[in-house]
Amino acid sequence: FVAGFIGSPQMNFLEAAPLGAPGKTLGVRPEHLAIDREAGEIPGTISHVEHLGGETNVYVRTEHHGLLTVRRFGEHQYKVDEAVHVTPEAARAFHFDAAGVRMRDTAAAA
């Protein structure tokens, strides 16, 4: 997954089976993950928060996907150990097959 090494912070890789696509992996950039305190696809707990002036990186520990990085532009207040939900922007996700090869036709990835 070379795509994971490009950009900072790095791309998140989500096992797609819990999201309804067994044998596939979704690659989602941190700015293409939504975070919400009330509802979303992937429940998790905030591990730590980086306040970087113009952006805030929120690190969320999840059961099925490990540690995910969410980038929010601007200053945002989150607390360590706070329960949140993360939802990938489906239209912005990269789809990979079981061998780690990017699937160009996202309709085939569904």
PDB file of C-alpha atoms in Angstrom:
ATOM      1  CA  PHE A   1       0.000   0.000   0.000  1.00  0.00           C
ATOM      2  CA  VAL A   2       2.309   2.717  -1.272  1.00  0.00           C
ATOM      3  CA  ALA A   3      -0.579   5.202  -0.967  1.00  0.00           C
ATOM      4  CA  GLY A   4      -0.203   5.036   2.804  1.00  0.00           C
ATOM      5  CA  PHE A   5       3.239   6.635   2.704  1.00  0.00           C
ATOM      6  CA  ILE A   6       2.182   9.714   0.745  1.00  0.00           C
ATOM      7  CA  GLY A   7       0.971  12.703   2.720  1.00  0.00           C
ATOM      8  CA  SER A   8       1.104  13.663   6.341  1.00  0.00           C
ATOM      9  CA  PRO A   9      -0.604  12.417   8.331  1.00  0.00           C
ATOM     10  CA  GLN A  10      -0.675   9.108   6.489  1.00  0.00           C
ATOM     11  CA  MET A  11      -3.721   7.513   4.890  1.00  0.00           C
ATOM     12  CA  ASN A  12      -5.981   5.367   7.075  1.00  0.00           C
ATOM     13  CA  PHE A  13      -6.605   1.779   5.982  1.00  0.00           C
ATOM     14  CA  LEU A  14      -9.922   0.257   6.965  1.00  0.00           C
ATOM     15  CA  GLU A  15     -10.735  -3.416   6.704  1.00  0.00           C
ATOM     16  CA  ALA A  16     -13.866  -3.318   4.570  1.00  0.00           C
ATOM     17  CA  ALA A  17     -15.513  -6.507   5.932  1.00  0.00           C
ATOM     18  CA  PRO A  18     -17.125  -4.696   8.918  1.00  0.00           C
ATOM     19  CA  LEU A  19     -18.325  -2.090   6.401  1.00  0.00           C
ATOM     20  CA  GLY A  20     -19.958  -4.716   4.160  1.00  0.00           C
ATOM     21  CA  ALA A  21     -17.174  -5.483   1.637  1.00  0.00           C
ATOM     22  CA  PRO A  22     -15.251  -8.613   2.744  1.00  0.00           C
ATOM     23  CA  GLY A  23     -11.767  -9.154   1.283  1.00  0.00           C
ATOM     24  CA  LYS A  24     -11.282  -5.491   0.454  1.00  0.00           C
ATOM     25  CA  THR A  25      -9.568  -2.556   2.108  1.00  0.00           C
ATOM     26  CA  LEU A  26     -10.516   1.108   1.999  1.00  0.00           C
ATOM     27  CA  GLY A  27      -7.847   3.792   2.040  1.00  0.00           C
ATOM     28  CA  VAL A  28      -9.129   7.103   3.394  1.00  0.00           C
ATOM     29  CA  ARG A  29      -7.144  10.291   3.910  1.00  0.00           C
ATOM     30  CA  PRO A  30      -7.525  11.858   7.390  1.00  0.00           C
ATOM     31  CA  GLU A  31      -9.374  14.886   5.986  1.00  0.00           C
ATOM     32  CA  HIS A  32     -11.961  12.553   4.412  1.00  0.00           C
ATOM     33  CA  LEU A  33     -13.085  11.034   7.707  1.00  0.00           C
ATOM     34  CA  ALA A  34     -15.963  12.730   9.513  1.00  0.00           C
ATOM     35  CA  ILE A  35     -16.041  12.632  13.316  1.00  0.00           C
ATOM     36  CA  ASP A  36     -19.190  12.963  15.409  1.00  0.00           C
ATOM     37  CA  ARG A  37     -19.939  12.608  19.089  1.00  0.00           C
ATOM     38  CA  GLU A  38     -23.441  11.179  18.533  1.00  0.00           C
ATOM     39  CA  ALA A  39     -23.555   8.874  15.499  1.00  0.00           C
ATOM     40  CA  GLY A  40     -21.493   7.372  12.683  1.00  0.00           C
ATOM     41  CA  GLU A  41     -20.321   4.125  11.105  1.00  0.00           C
ATOM     42  CA  ILE A  42     -17.264   3.328  13.240  1.00  0.00           C
ATOM     43  CA  PRO A  43     -17.364   3.755  17.030  1.00  0.00           C
ATOM     44  CA  GLY A  44     -14.152   4.571  18.834  1.00  0.00           C
ATOM     45  CA  THR A  45     -12.420   6.378  21.660  1.00  0.00           C
ATOM     46  CA  ILE A  46     -10.084   9.340  21.323  1.00  0.00           C
ATOM     47  CA  SER A  47      -6.499   8.323  22.021  1.00  0.00           C
ATOM     48  CA  HIS A  48      -4.872  11.739  21.669  1.00  0.00           C
ATOM     49  CA  VAL A  49      -5.342  15.130  20.013  1.00  0.00           C
ATOM     50  CA  GLU A  50      -2.828  17.351  18.182  1.00  0.00           C
ATOM     51  CA  HIS A  51      -3.650  21.059  18.000  1.00  0.00           C
ATOM     52  CA  LEU A  52      -1.629  22.437  15.086  1.00  0.00           C
ATOM     53  CA  GLY A  53      -3.041  25.948  14.773  1.00  0.00           C
ATOM     54  CA  GLY A  54      -4.890  25.779  11.455  1.00  0.00           C
ATOM     55  CA  GLU A  55      -5.885  22.157  11.931  1.00  0.00           C
ATOM     56  CA  THR A  56      -6.564  19.576  14.604  1.00  0.00           C
ATOM     57  CA  ASN A  57      -5.600  15.920  14.248  1.00  0.00           C
ATOM     58  CA  VAL A  58      -7.742  13.566  16.311  1.00  0.00           C
ATOM     59  CA  TYR A  59      -6.525   9.989  16.826  1.00  0.00           C
ATOM     60  CA  VAL A  60      -9.355   7.530  17.391  1.00  0.00           C
ATOM     61  CA  ARG A  61      -8.846   3.968  18.655  1.00  0.00           C
ATOM     62  CA  THR A  62     -11.359   1.552  17.076  1.00  0.00           C
ATOM     63  CA  GLU A  63     -12.099  -2.125  17.595  1.00  0.00           C
ATOM     64  CA  HIS A  64     -11.890  -3.310  13.973  1.00  0.00           C
ATOM     65  CA  HIS A  65      -9.612  -0.722  12.346  1.00  0.00           C
ATOM     66  CA  GLY A  66      -7.004   0.108  14.971  1.00  0.00           C
ATOM     67  CA  LEU A  67      -5.931   3.727  15.308  1.00  0.00           C
ATOM     68  CA  LEU A  68      -7.518   6.133  12.803  1.00  0.00           C
ATOM     69  CA  THR A  69      -6.404   9.701  12.192  1.00  0.00           C
ATOM     70  CA  VAL A  70      -9.052  12.357  11.560  1.00  0.00           C
ATOM     71  CA  ARG A  71      -7.977  15.810  10.324  1.00  0.00           C
ATOM     72  CA  ARG A  72     -10.262  18.740  11.133  1.00  0.00           C
ATOM     73  CA  PHE A  73      -9.421  22.164   9.781  1.00  0.00           C
ATOM     74  CA  GLY A  74      -9.428  24.854  12.460  1.00  0.00           C
ATOM     75  CA  GLU A  75      -9.318  24.522  16.251  1.00  0.00           C
ATOM     76  CA  HIS A  76     -11.569  21.827  17.704  1.00  0.00           C
ATOM     77  CA  GLN A  77     -11.912  20.685  21.289  1.00  0.00           C
ATOM     78  CA  TYR A  78     -11.894  16.940  21.900  1.00  0.00           C
ATOM     79  CA  LYS A  79     -10.911  15.080  25.050  1.00  0.00           C
ATOM     80  CA  VAL A  80      -8.806  11.949  25.474  1.00  0.00           C
ATOM     81  CA  ASP A  81     -11.041   8.924  26.244  1.00  0.00           C
ATOM     82  CA  GLU A  82     -14.079  10.677  24.728  1.00  0.00           C
ATOM     83  CA  ALA A  83     -16.399   8.326  22.784  1.00  0.00           C
ATOM     84  CA  VAL A  84     -16.894   9.352  19.144  1.00  0.00           C
ATOM     85  CA  HIS A  85     -17.940   7.892  15.794  1.00  0.00           C
ATOM     86  CA  VAL A  86     -15.962   8.101  12.559  1.00  0.00           C
ATOM     87  CA  THR A  87     -17.476   7.890   9.066  1.00  0.00           C
ATOM     88  CA  PRO A  88     -15.447   7.712   5.841  1.00  0.00           C
ATOM     89  CA  GLU A  89     -16.529   9.823   2.862  1.00  0.00           C
ATOM     90  CA  ALA A  90     -17.309   6.935   0.502  1.00  0.00           C
ATOM     91  CA  ALA A  91     -16.806   9.005  -2.650  1.00  0.00           C
ATOM     92  CA  ARG A  92     -13.269   9.964  -1.515  1.00  0.00           C
ATOM     93  CA  ALA A  93     -12.105   6.460  -0.489  1.00  0.00           C
ATOM     94  CA  PHE A  94      -9.527   4.430  -2.394  1.00  0.00           C
ATOM     95  CA  HIS A  95     -10.476   0.779  -2.862  1.00  0.00           C
ATOM     96  CA  PHE A  96      -7.911  -2.036  -2.684  1.00  0.00           C
ATOM     97  CA  ASP A  97      -8.394  -5.753  -3.358  1.00  0.00           C
ATOM     98  CA  ALA A  98      -7.171  -8.549  -1.067  1.00  0.00           C
ATOM     99  CA  ALA A  99      -3.697  -8.397  -2.690  1.00  0.00           C
ATOM    100  CA  GLY A 100      -3.386  -4.662  -1.966  1.00  0.00           C
ATOM    101  CA  VAL A 101      -3.837  -3.599  -5.590  1.00  0.00           C
ATOM    102  CA  ARG A 102      -5.860  -0.434  -6.090  1.00  0.00           C
ATOM    103  CA  MET A 103      -9.204  -1.035  -7.763  1.00  0.00           C
ATOM    104  CA  ARG A 104      -9.742   1.836 -10.202  1.00  0.00           C
ATOM    105  CA  ASP A 105     -13.463   1.196 -10.813  1.00  0.00           C
ATOM    106  CA  THR A 106     -15.116   2.030  -7.488  1.00  0.00           C
ATOM    107  CA  ALA A 107     -18.408   0.544  -8.731  1.00  0.00           C
ATOM    108  CA  ALA A 108     -16.631  -2.831  -8.815  1.00  0.00           C
ATOM    109  CA  ALA A 109     -15.364  -2.258  -5.287  1.00  0.00           C
ATOM    110  CA  ALA A 110     -18.836  -2.103  -3.798  1.00  0.00           C
TER     111      ALA A 110
END
